[in-house]
PDB file of C-alpha atoms and ligand atoms in Angstrom:
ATOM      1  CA  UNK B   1     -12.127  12.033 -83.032  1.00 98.00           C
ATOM      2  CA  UNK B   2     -14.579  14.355 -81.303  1.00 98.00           C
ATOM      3  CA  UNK B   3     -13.175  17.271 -78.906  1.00 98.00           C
ATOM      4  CA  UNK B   4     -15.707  18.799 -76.700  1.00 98.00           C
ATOM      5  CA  UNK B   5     -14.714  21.456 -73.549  1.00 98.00           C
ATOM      6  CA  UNK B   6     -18.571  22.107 -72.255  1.00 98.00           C
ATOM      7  CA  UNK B   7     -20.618  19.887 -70.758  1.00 98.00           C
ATOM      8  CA  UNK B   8     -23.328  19.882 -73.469  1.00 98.00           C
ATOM      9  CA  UNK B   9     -21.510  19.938 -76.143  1.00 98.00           C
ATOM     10  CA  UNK B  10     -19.612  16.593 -74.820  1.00 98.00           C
ATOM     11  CA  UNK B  11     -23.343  14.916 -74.120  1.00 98.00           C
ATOM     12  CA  UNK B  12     -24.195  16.108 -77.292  1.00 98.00           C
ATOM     13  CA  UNK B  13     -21.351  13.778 -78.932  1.00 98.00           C
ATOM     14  CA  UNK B  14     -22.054  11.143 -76.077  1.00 98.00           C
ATOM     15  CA  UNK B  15     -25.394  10.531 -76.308  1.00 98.00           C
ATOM     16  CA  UNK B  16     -24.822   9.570 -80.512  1.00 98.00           C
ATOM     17  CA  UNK B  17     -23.295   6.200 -79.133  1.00 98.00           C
ATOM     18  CA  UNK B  18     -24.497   3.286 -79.835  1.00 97.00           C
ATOM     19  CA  UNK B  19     -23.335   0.528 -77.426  1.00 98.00           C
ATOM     20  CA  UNK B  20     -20.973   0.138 -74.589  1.00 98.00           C
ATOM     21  CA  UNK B  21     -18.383   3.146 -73.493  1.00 99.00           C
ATOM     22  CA  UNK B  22     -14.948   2.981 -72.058  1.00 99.00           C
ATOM     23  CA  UNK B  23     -13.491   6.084 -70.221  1.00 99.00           C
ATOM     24  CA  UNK B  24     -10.180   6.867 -69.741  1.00 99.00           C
ATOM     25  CA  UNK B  25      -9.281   9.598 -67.258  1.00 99.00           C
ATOM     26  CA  UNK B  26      -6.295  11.471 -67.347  1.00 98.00           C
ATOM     27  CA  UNK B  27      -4.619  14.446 -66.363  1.00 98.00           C
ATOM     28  CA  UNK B  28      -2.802  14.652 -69.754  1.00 98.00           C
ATOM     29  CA  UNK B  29       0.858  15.015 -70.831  1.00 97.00           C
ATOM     30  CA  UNK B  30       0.170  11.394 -71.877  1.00 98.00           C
ATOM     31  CA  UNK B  31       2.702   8.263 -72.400  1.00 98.00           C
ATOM     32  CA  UNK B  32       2.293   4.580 -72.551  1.00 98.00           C
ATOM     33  CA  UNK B  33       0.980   4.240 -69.458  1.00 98.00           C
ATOM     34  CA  UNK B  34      -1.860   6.249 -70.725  1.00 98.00           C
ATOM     35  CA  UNK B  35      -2.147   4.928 -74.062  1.00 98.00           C
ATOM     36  CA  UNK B  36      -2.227   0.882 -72.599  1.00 98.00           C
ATOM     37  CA  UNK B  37      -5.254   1.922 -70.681  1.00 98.00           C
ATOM     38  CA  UNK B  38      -7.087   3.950 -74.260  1.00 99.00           C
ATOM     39  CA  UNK B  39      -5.786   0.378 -76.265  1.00 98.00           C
ATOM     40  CA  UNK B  40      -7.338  -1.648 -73.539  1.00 98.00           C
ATOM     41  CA  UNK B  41     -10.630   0.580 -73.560  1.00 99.00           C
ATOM     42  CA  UNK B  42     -10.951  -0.079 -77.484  1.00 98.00           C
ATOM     43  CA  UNK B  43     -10.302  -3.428 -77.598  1.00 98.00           C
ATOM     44  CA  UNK B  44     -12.859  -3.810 -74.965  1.00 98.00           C
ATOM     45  CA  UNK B  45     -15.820  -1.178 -75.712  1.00 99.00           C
ATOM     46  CA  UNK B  46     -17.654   0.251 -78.663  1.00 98.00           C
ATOM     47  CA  UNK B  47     -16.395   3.575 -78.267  1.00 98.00           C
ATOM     48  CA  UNK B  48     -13.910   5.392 -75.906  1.00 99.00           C
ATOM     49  CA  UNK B  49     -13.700   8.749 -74.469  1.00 99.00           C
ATOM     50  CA  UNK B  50     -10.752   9.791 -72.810  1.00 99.00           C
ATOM     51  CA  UNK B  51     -10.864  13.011 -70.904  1.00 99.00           C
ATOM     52  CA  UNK B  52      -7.990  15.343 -69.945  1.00 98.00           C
ATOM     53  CA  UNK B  53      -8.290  17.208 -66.666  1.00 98.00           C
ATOM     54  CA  UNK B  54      -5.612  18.619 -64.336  1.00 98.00           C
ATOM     55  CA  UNK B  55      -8.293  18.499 -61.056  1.00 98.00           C
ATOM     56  CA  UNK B  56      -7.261  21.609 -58.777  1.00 98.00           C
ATOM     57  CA  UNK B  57      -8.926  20.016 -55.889  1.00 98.00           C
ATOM     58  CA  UNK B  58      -6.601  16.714 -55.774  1.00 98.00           C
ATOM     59  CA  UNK B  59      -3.215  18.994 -55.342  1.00 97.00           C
ATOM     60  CA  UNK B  60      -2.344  20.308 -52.368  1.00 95.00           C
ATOM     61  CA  UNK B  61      -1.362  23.647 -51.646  1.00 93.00           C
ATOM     62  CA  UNK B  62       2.298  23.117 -51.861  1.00 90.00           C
ATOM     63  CA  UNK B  63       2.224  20.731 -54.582  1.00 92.00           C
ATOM     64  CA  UNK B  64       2.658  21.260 -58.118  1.00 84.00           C
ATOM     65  CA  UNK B  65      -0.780  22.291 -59.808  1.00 95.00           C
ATOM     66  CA  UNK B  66       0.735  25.078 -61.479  1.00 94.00           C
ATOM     67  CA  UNK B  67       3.409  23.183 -62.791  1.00 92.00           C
ATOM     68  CA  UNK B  68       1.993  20.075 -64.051  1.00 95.00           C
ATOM     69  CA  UNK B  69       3.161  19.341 -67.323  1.00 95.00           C
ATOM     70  CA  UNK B  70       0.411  20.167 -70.317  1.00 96.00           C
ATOM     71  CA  UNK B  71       0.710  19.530 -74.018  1.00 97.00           C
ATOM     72  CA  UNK B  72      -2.602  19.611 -75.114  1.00 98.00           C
ATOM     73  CA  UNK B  73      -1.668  19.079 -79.093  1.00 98.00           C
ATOM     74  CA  UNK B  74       0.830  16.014 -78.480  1.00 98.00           C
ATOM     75  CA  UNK B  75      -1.516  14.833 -76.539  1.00 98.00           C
ATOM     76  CA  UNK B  76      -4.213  14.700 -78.795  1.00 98.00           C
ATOM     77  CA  UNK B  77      -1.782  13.255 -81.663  1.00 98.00           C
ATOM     78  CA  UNK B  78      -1.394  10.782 -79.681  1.00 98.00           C
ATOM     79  CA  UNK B  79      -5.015   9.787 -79.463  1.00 98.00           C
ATOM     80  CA  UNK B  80      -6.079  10.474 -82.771  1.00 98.00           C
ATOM     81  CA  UNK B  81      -4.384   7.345 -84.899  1.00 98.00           C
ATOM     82  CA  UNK B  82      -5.857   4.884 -81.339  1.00 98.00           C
ATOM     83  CA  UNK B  83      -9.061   5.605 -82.719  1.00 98.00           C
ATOM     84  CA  UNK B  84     -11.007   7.366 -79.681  1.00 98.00           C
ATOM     85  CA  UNK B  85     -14.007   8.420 -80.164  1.00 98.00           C
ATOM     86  CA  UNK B  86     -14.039  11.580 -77.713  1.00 99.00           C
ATOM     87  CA  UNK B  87     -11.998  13.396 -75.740  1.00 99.00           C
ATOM     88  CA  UNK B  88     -13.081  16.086 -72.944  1.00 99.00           C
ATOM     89  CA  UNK B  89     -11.472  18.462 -72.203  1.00 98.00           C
ATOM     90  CA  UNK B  90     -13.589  20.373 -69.418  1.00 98.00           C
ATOM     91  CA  UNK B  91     -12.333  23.881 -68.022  1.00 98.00           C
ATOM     92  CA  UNK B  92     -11.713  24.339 -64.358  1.00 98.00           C
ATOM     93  CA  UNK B  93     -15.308  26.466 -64.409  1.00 98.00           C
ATOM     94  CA  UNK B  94     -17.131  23.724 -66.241  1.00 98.00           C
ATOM     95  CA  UNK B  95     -16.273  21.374 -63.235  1.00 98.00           C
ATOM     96  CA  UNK B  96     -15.733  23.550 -60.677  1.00 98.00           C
ATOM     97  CA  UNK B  97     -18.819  26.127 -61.226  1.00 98.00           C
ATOM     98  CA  UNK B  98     -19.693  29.358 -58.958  1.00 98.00           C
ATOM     99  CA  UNK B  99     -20.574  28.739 -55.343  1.00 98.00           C
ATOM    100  CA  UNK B 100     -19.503  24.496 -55.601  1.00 98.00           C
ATOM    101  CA  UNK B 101     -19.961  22.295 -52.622  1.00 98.00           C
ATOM    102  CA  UNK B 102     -20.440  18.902 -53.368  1.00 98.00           C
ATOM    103  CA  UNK B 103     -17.919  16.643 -52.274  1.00 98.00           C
ATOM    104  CA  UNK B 104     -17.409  12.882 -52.175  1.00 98.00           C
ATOM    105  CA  UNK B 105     -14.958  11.776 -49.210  1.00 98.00           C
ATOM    106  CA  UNK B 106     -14.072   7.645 -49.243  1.00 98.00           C
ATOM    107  CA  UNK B 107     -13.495   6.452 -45.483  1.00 98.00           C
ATOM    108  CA  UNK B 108     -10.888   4.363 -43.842  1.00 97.00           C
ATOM    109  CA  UNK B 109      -9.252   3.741 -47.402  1.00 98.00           C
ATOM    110  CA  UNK B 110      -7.995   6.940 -47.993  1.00 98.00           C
ATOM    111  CA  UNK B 111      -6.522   7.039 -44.305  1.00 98.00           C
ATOM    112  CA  UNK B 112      -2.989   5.741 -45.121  1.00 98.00           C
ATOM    113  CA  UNK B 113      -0.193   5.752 -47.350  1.00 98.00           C
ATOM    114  CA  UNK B 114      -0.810   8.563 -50.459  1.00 98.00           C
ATOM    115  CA  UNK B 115      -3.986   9.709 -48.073  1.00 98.00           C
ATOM    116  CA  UNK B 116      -1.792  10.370 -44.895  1.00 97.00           C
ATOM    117  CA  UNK B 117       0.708  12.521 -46.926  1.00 96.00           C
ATOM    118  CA  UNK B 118      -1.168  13.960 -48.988  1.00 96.00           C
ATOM    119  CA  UNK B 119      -4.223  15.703 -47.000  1.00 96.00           C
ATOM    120  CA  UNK B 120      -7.370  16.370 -49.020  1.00 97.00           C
ATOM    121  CA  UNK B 121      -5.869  14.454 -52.131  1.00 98.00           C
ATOM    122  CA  UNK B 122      -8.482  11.127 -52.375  1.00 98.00           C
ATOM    123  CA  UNK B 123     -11.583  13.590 -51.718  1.00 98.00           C
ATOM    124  CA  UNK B 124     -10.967  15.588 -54.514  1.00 98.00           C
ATOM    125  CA  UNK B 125     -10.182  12.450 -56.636  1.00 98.00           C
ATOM    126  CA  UNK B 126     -13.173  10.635 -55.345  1.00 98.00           C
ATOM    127  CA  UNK B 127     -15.198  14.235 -56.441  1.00 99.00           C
ATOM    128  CA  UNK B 128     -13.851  14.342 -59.929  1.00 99.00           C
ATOM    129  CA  UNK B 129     -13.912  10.388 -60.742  1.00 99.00           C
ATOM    130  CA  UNK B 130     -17.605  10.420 -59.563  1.00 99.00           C
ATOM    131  CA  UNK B 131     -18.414  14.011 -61.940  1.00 98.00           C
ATOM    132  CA  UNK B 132     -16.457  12.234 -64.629  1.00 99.00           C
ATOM    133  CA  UNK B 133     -18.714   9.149 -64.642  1.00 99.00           C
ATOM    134  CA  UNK B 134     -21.939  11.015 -64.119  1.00 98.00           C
ATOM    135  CA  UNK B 135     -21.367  13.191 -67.261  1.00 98.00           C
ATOM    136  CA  UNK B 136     -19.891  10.811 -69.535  1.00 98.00           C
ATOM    137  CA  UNK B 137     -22.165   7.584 -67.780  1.00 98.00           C
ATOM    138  CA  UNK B 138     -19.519   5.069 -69.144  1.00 99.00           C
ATOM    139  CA  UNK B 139     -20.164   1.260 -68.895  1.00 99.00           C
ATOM    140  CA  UNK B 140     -16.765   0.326 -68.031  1.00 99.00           C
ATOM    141  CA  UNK B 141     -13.659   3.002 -66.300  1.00 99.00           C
ATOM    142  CA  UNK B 142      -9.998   2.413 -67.046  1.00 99.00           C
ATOM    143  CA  UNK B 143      -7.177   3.118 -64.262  1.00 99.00           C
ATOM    144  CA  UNK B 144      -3.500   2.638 -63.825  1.00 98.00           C
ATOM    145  CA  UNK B 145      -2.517  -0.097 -61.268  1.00 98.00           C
ATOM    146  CA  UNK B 146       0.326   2.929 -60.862  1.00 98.00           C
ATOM    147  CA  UNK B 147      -1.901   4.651 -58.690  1.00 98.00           C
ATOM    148  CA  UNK B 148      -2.928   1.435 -56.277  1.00 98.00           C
ATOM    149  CA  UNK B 149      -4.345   3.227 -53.261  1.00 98.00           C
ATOM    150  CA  UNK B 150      -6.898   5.598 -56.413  1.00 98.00           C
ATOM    151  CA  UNK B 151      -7.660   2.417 -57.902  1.00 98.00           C
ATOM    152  CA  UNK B 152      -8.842   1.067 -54.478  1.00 98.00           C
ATOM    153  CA  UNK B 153     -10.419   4.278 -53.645  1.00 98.00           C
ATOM    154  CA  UNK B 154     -12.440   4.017 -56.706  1.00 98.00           C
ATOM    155  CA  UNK B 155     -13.344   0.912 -57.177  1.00 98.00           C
ATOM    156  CA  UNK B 156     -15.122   1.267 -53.616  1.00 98.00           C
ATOM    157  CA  UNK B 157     -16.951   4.415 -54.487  1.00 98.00           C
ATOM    158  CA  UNK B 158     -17.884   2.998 -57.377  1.00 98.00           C
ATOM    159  CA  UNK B 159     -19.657   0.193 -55.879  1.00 98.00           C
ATOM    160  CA  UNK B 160     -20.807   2.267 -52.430  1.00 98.00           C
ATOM    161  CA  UNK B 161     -22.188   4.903 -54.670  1.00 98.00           C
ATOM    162  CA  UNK B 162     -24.242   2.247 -57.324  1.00 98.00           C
ATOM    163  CA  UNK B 163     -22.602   3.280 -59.965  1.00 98.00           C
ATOM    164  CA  UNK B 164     -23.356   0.902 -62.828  1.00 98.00           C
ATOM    165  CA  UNK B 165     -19.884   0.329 -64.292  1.00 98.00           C
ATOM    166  CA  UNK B 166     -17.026  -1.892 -64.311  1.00 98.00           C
ATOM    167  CA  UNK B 167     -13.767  -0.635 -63.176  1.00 98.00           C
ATOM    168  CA  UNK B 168     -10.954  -1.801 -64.575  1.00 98.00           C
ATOM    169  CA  UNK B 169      -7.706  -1.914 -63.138  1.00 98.00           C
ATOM    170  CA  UNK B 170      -4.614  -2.166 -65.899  1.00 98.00           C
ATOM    171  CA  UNK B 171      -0.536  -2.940 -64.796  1.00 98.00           C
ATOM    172  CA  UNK B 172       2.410  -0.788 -64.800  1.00 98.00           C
ATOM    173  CA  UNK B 173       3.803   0.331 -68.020  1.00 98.00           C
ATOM    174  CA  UNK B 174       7.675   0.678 -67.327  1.00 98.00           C
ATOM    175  CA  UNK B 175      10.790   2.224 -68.725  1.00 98.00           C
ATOM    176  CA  UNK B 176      13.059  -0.732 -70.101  1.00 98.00           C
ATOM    177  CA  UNK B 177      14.835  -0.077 -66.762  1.00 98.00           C
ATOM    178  CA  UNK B 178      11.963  -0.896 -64.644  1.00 98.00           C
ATOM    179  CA  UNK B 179      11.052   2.924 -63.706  1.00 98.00           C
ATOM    180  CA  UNK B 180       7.167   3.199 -64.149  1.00 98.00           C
ATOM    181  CA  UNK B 181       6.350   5.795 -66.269  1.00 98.00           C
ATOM    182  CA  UNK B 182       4.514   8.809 -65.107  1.00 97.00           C
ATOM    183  CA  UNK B 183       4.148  12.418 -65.840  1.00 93.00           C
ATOM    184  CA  UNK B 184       6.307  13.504 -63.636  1.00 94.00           C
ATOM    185  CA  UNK B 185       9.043  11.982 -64.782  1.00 97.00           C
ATOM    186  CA  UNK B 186      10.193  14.699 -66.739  1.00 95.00           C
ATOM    187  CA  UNK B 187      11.023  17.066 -63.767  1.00 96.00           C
ATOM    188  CA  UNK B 188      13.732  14.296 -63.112  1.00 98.00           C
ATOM    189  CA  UNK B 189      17.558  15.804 -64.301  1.00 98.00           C
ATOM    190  CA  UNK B 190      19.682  13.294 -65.789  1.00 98.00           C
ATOM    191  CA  UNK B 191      21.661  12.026 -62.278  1.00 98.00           C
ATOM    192  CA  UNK B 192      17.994  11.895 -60.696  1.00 98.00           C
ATOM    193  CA  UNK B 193      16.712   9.867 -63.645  1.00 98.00           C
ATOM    194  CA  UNK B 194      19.052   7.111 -63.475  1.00 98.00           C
ATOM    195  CA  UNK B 195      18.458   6.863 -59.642  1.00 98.00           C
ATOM    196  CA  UNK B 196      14.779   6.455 -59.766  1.00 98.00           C
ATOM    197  CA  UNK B 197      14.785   2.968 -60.572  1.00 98.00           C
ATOM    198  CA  UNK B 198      15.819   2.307 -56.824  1.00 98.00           C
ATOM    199  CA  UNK B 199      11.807   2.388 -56.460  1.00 98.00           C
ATOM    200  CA  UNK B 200      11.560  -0.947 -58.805  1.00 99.00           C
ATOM    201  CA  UNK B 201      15.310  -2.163 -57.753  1.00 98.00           C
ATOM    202  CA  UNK B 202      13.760  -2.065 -54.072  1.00 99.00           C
ATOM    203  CA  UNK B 203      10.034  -3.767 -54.498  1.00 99.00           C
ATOM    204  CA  UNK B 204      12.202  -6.320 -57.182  1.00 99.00           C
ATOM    205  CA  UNK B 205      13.961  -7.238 -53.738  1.00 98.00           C
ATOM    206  CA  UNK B 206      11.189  -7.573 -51.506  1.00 98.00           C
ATOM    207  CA  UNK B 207       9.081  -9.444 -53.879  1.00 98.00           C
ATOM    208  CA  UNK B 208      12.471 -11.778 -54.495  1.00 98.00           C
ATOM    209  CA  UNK B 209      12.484 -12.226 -50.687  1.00 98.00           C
ATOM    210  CA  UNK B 210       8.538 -12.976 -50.968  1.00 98.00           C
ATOM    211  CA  UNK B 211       8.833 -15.922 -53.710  1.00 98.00           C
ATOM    212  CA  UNK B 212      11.563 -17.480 -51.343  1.00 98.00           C
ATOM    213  CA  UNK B 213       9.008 -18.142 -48.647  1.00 98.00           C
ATOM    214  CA  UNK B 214       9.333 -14.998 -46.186  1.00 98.00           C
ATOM    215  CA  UNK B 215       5.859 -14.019 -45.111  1.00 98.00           C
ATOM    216  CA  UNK B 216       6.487 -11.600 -42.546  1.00 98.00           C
ATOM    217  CA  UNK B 217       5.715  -8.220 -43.631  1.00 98.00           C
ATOM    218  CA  UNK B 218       7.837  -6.016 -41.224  1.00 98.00           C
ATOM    219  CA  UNK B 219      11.068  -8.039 -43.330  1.00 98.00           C
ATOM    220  CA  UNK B 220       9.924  -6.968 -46.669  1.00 98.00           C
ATOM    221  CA  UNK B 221       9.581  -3.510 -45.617  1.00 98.00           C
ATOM    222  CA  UNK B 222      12.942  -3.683 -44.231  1.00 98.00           C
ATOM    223  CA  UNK B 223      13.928  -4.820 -46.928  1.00 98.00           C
ATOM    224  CA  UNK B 224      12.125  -1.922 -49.409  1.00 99.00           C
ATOM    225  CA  UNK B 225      13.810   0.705 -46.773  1.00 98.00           C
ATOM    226  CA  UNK B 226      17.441  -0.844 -47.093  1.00 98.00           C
ATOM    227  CA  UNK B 227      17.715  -1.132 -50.584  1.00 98.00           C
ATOM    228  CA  UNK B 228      16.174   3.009 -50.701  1.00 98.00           C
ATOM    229  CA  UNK B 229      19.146   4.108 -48.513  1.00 98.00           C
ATOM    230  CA  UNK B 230      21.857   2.566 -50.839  1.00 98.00           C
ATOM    231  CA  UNK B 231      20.729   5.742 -53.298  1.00 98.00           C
ATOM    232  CA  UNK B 232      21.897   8.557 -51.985  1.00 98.00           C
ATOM    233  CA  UNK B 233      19.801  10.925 -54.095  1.00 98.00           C
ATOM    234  CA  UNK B 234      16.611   8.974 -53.077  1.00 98.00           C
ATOM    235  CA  UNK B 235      14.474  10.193 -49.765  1.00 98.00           C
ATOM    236  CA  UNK B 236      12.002   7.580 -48.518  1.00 98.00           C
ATOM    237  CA  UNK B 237       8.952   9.039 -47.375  1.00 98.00           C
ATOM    238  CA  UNK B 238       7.038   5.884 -46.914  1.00 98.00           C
ATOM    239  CA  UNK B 239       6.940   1.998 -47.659  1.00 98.00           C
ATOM    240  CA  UNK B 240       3.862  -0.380 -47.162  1.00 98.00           C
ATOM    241  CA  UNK B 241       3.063  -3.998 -47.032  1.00 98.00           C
ATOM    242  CA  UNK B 242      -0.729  -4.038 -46.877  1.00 98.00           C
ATOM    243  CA  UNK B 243      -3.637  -5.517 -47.631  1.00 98.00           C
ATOM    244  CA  UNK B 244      -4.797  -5.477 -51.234  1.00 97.00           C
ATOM    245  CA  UNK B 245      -8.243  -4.310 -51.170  1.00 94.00           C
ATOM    246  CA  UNK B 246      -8.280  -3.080 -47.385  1.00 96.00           C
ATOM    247  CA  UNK B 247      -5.025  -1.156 -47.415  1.00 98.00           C
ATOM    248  CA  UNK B 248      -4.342  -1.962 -44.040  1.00 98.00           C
ATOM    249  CA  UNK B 249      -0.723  -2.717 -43.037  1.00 98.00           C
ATOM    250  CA  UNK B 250       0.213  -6.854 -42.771  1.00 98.00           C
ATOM    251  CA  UNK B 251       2.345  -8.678 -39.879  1.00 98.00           C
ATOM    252  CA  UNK B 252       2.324 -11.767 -42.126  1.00 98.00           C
ATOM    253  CA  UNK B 253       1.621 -11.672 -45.379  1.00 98.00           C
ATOM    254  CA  UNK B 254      -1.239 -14.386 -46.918  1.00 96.00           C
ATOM    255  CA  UNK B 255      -3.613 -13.232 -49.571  1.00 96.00           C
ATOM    256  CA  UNK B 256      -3.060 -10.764 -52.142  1.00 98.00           C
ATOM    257  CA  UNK B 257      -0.911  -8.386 -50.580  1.00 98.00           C
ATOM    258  CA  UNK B 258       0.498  -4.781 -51.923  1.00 98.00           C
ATOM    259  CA  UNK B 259       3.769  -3.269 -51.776  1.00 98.00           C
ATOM    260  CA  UNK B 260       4.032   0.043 -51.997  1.00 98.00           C
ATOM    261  CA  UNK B 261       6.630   3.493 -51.296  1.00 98.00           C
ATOM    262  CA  UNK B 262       6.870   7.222 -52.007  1.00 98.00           C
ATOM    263  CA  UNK B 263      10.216   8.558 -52.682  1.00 98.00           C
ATOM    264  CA  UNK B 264      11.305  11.783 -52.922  1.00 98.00           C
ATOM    265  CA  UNK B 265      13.985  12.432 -55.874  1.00 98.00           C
ATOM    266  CA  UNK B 266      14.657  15.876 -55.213  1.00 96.00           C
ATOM    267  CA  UNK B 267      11.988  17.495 -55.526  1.00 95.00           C
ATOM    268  CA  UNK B 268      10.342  15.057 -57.211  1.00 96.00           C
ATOM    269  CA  UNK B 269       7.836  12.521 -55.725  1.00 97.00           C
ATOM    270  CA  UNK B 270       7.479   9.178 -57.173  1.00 98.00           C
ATOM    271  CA  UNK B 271       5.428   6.459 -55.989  1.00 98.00           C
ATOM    272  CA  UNK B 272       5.315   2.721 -56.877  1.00 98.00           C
ATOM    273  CA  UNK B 273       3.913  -0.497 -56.229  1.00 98.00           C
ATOM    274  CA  UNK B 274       4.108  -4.348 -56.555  1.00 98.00           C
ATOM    275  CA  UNK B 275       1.354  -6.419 -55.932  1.00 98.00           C
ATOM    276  CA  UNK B 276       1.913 -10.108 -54.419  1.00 98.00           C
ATOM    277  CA  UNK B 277      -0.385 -13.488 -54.853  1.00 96.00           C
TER     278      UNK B 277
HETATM  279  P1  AMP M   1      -2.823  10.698 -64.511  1.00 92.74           P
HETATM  280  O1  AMP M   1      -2.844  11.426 -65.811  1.00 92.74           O
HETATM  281  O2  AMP M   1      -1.484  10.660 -63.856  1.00 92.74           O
HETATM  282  O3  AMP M   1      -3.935  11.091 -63.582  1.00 92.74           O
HETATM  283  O4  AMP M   1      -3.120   9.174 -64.879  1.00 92.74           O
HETATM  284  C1  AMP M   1      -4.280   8.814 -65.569  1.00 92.74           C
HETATM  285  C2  AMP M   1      -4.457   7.321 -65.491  1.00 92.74           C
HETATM  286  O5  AMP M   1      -3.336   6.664 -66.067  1.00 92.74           O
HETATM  287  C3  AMP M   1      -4.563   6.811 -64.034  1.00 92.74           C
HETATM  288  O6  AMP M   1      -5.535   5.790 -63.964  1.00 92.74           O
HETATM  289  C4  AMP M   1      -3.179   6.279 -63.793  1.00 92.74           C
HETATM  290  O7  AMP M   1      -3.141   5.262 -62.795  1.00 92.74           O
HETATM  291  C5  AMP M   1      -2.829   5.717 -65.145  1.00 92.74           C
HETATM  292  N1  AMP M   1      -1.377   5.585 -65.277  1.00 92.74           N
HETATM  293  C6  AMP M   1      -0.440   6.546 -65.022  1.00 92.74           C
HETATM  294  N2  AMP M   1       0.797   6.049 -65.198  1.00 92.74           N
HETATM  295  C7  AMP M   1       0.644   4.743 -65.558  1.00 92.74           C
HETATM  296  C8  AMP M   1       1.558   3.686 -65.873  1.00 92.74           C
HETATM  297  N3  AMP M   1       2.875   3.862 -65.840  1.00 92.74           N
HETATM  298  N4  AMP M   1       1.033   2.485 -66.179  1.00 92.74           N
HETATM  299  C9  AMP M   1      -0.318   2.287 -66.212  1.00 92.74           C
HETATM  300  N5  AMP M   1      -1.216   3.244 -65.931  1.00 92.74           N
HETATM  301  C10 AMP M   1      -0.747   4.453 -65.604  1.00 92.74           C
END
């Protein structure tokens, strides 16, 4: 397993590939969720790169740059025995260099749900995603259904922006309880912990309601908001029935239909989704 920081020195390694290339994006402190997307890009592709980036331009300014989670040497042992090829590991200068002002903003799809609450967030995803695929020119991307409105967001920009790769979209990996895993997990204490599977609890509800033949959206986010207010630790900040690939919010639900919620536990924000048909 390669580790490059620069750009050149990660081309260098890059360009000694024969055949196709998966890429994995993350921002470290890796888990399963992680891992199921590198085990999917292997099984799939030639030869994988992950890369490991905490992108200052996708947090806001009162959210938690500073203190999101690192571990750069667990991360890489867990990496190592999956058999990737290459992992990145770019510095804030190396992606961000002196006097930067290139930007790529995705439209109406980064209007709602994550993109209403968090201002600025899906531009500097878009930004990074499309610098990540430039440099490392992979023929097929790996994301986390985990992050459905991202996914979206970059499968369009992949496609409005011709770039030629597949993106791949791979499920939730969950706790045995349901809760699906993410990095910021750990900031949960113990009493928080065992409430945050109200998130799956609540889509497990609506998607129960679903399969018995409701279609109308407005009762299945009901639904979502009731089952949130039975947990007294949890604060809903949002719930969604929407269109799959548009995002915009249902009155009856027919095709392939997303449900979706951010919660505040604490001060922890967690976000979720189901997706129906
Ligand atoms: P992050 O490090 O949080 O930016 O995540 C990197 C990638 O892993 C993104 O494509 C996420 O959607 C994906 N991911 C994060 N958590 C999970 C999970 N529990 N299951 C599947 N994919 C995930």
């Amino acid at each position: 397993m390669k580790i490059a920081e620069t750009l050149a020195s990660m081309r260098e390694v890059r360009l000694s590939f024969d055949g196709t290339v998966g890429l994995v994006p993350t921002m470290g402190y890796l888990h399963e969720g992680h891992l199921s997307l590198v085990r999917q890009a292997k099984a799939e592709c030639n030869h994988v790169v992950v890369t490991i980036f905490v992108n200052p331009t996708q947090f806001g300014p009162s959210e938690d740059l500073s203190k999101y989670p690192r571990d750069l040497d667990r991360d890489l042992k867990l990496l190592e025995p999956l058999g990737v090829d290459l992992v990145w590991m770019p510095t804030a200068e190396v992606m961000y260099p002196p006097g930067y002002q290139t930007w790529v903003e995705v439209e109406a799809l980064t209007k709602g749900l994550e993109g209403a609450m968090r201002t600025g967030h899906f531009r500097g995803v878009a930004t990074v995603v499309a610098k990540l695929f430039n440099a490392t020119q992979p023929d097929k991307a790996y994301f986390g259904q985990k992050d459905a409105q991202q996914a979206a967001v970059i499968r369009r920009m992949a496609v409005d922006l011709s770039f030629p790769l597949e993106v791949i979209v791979c499920p939730t990996v969950r706790e045995a309880d349901g809760l699906a895993m993410s990095s910021r997990n750990k900031y949960l204490n113990e009493f928080e912990r065992k409430a945050a599977t109200i998130l799956f609890r609540s889509l497990s509800a609506a998607k129960k309601l679903y399969e018995s033949g409701e279609r109308n959206a407005e009762s299945l986010r009901e639904t979502m908001k009731e089952v949130l207010a039975s947990e007294p630790l949890a604060q809903m900040q949002y719930v969604s029935c929407a269109d799959y690939d548009s995002l915009e919010e249902l009155d009856t639900v027919s095709g392939k239909t997303l449900l979706s919620m951010a919660v505040f536990m604490g001060k922890t924000r967690l976000i979720d989704n189901f997706v129906l048909g």
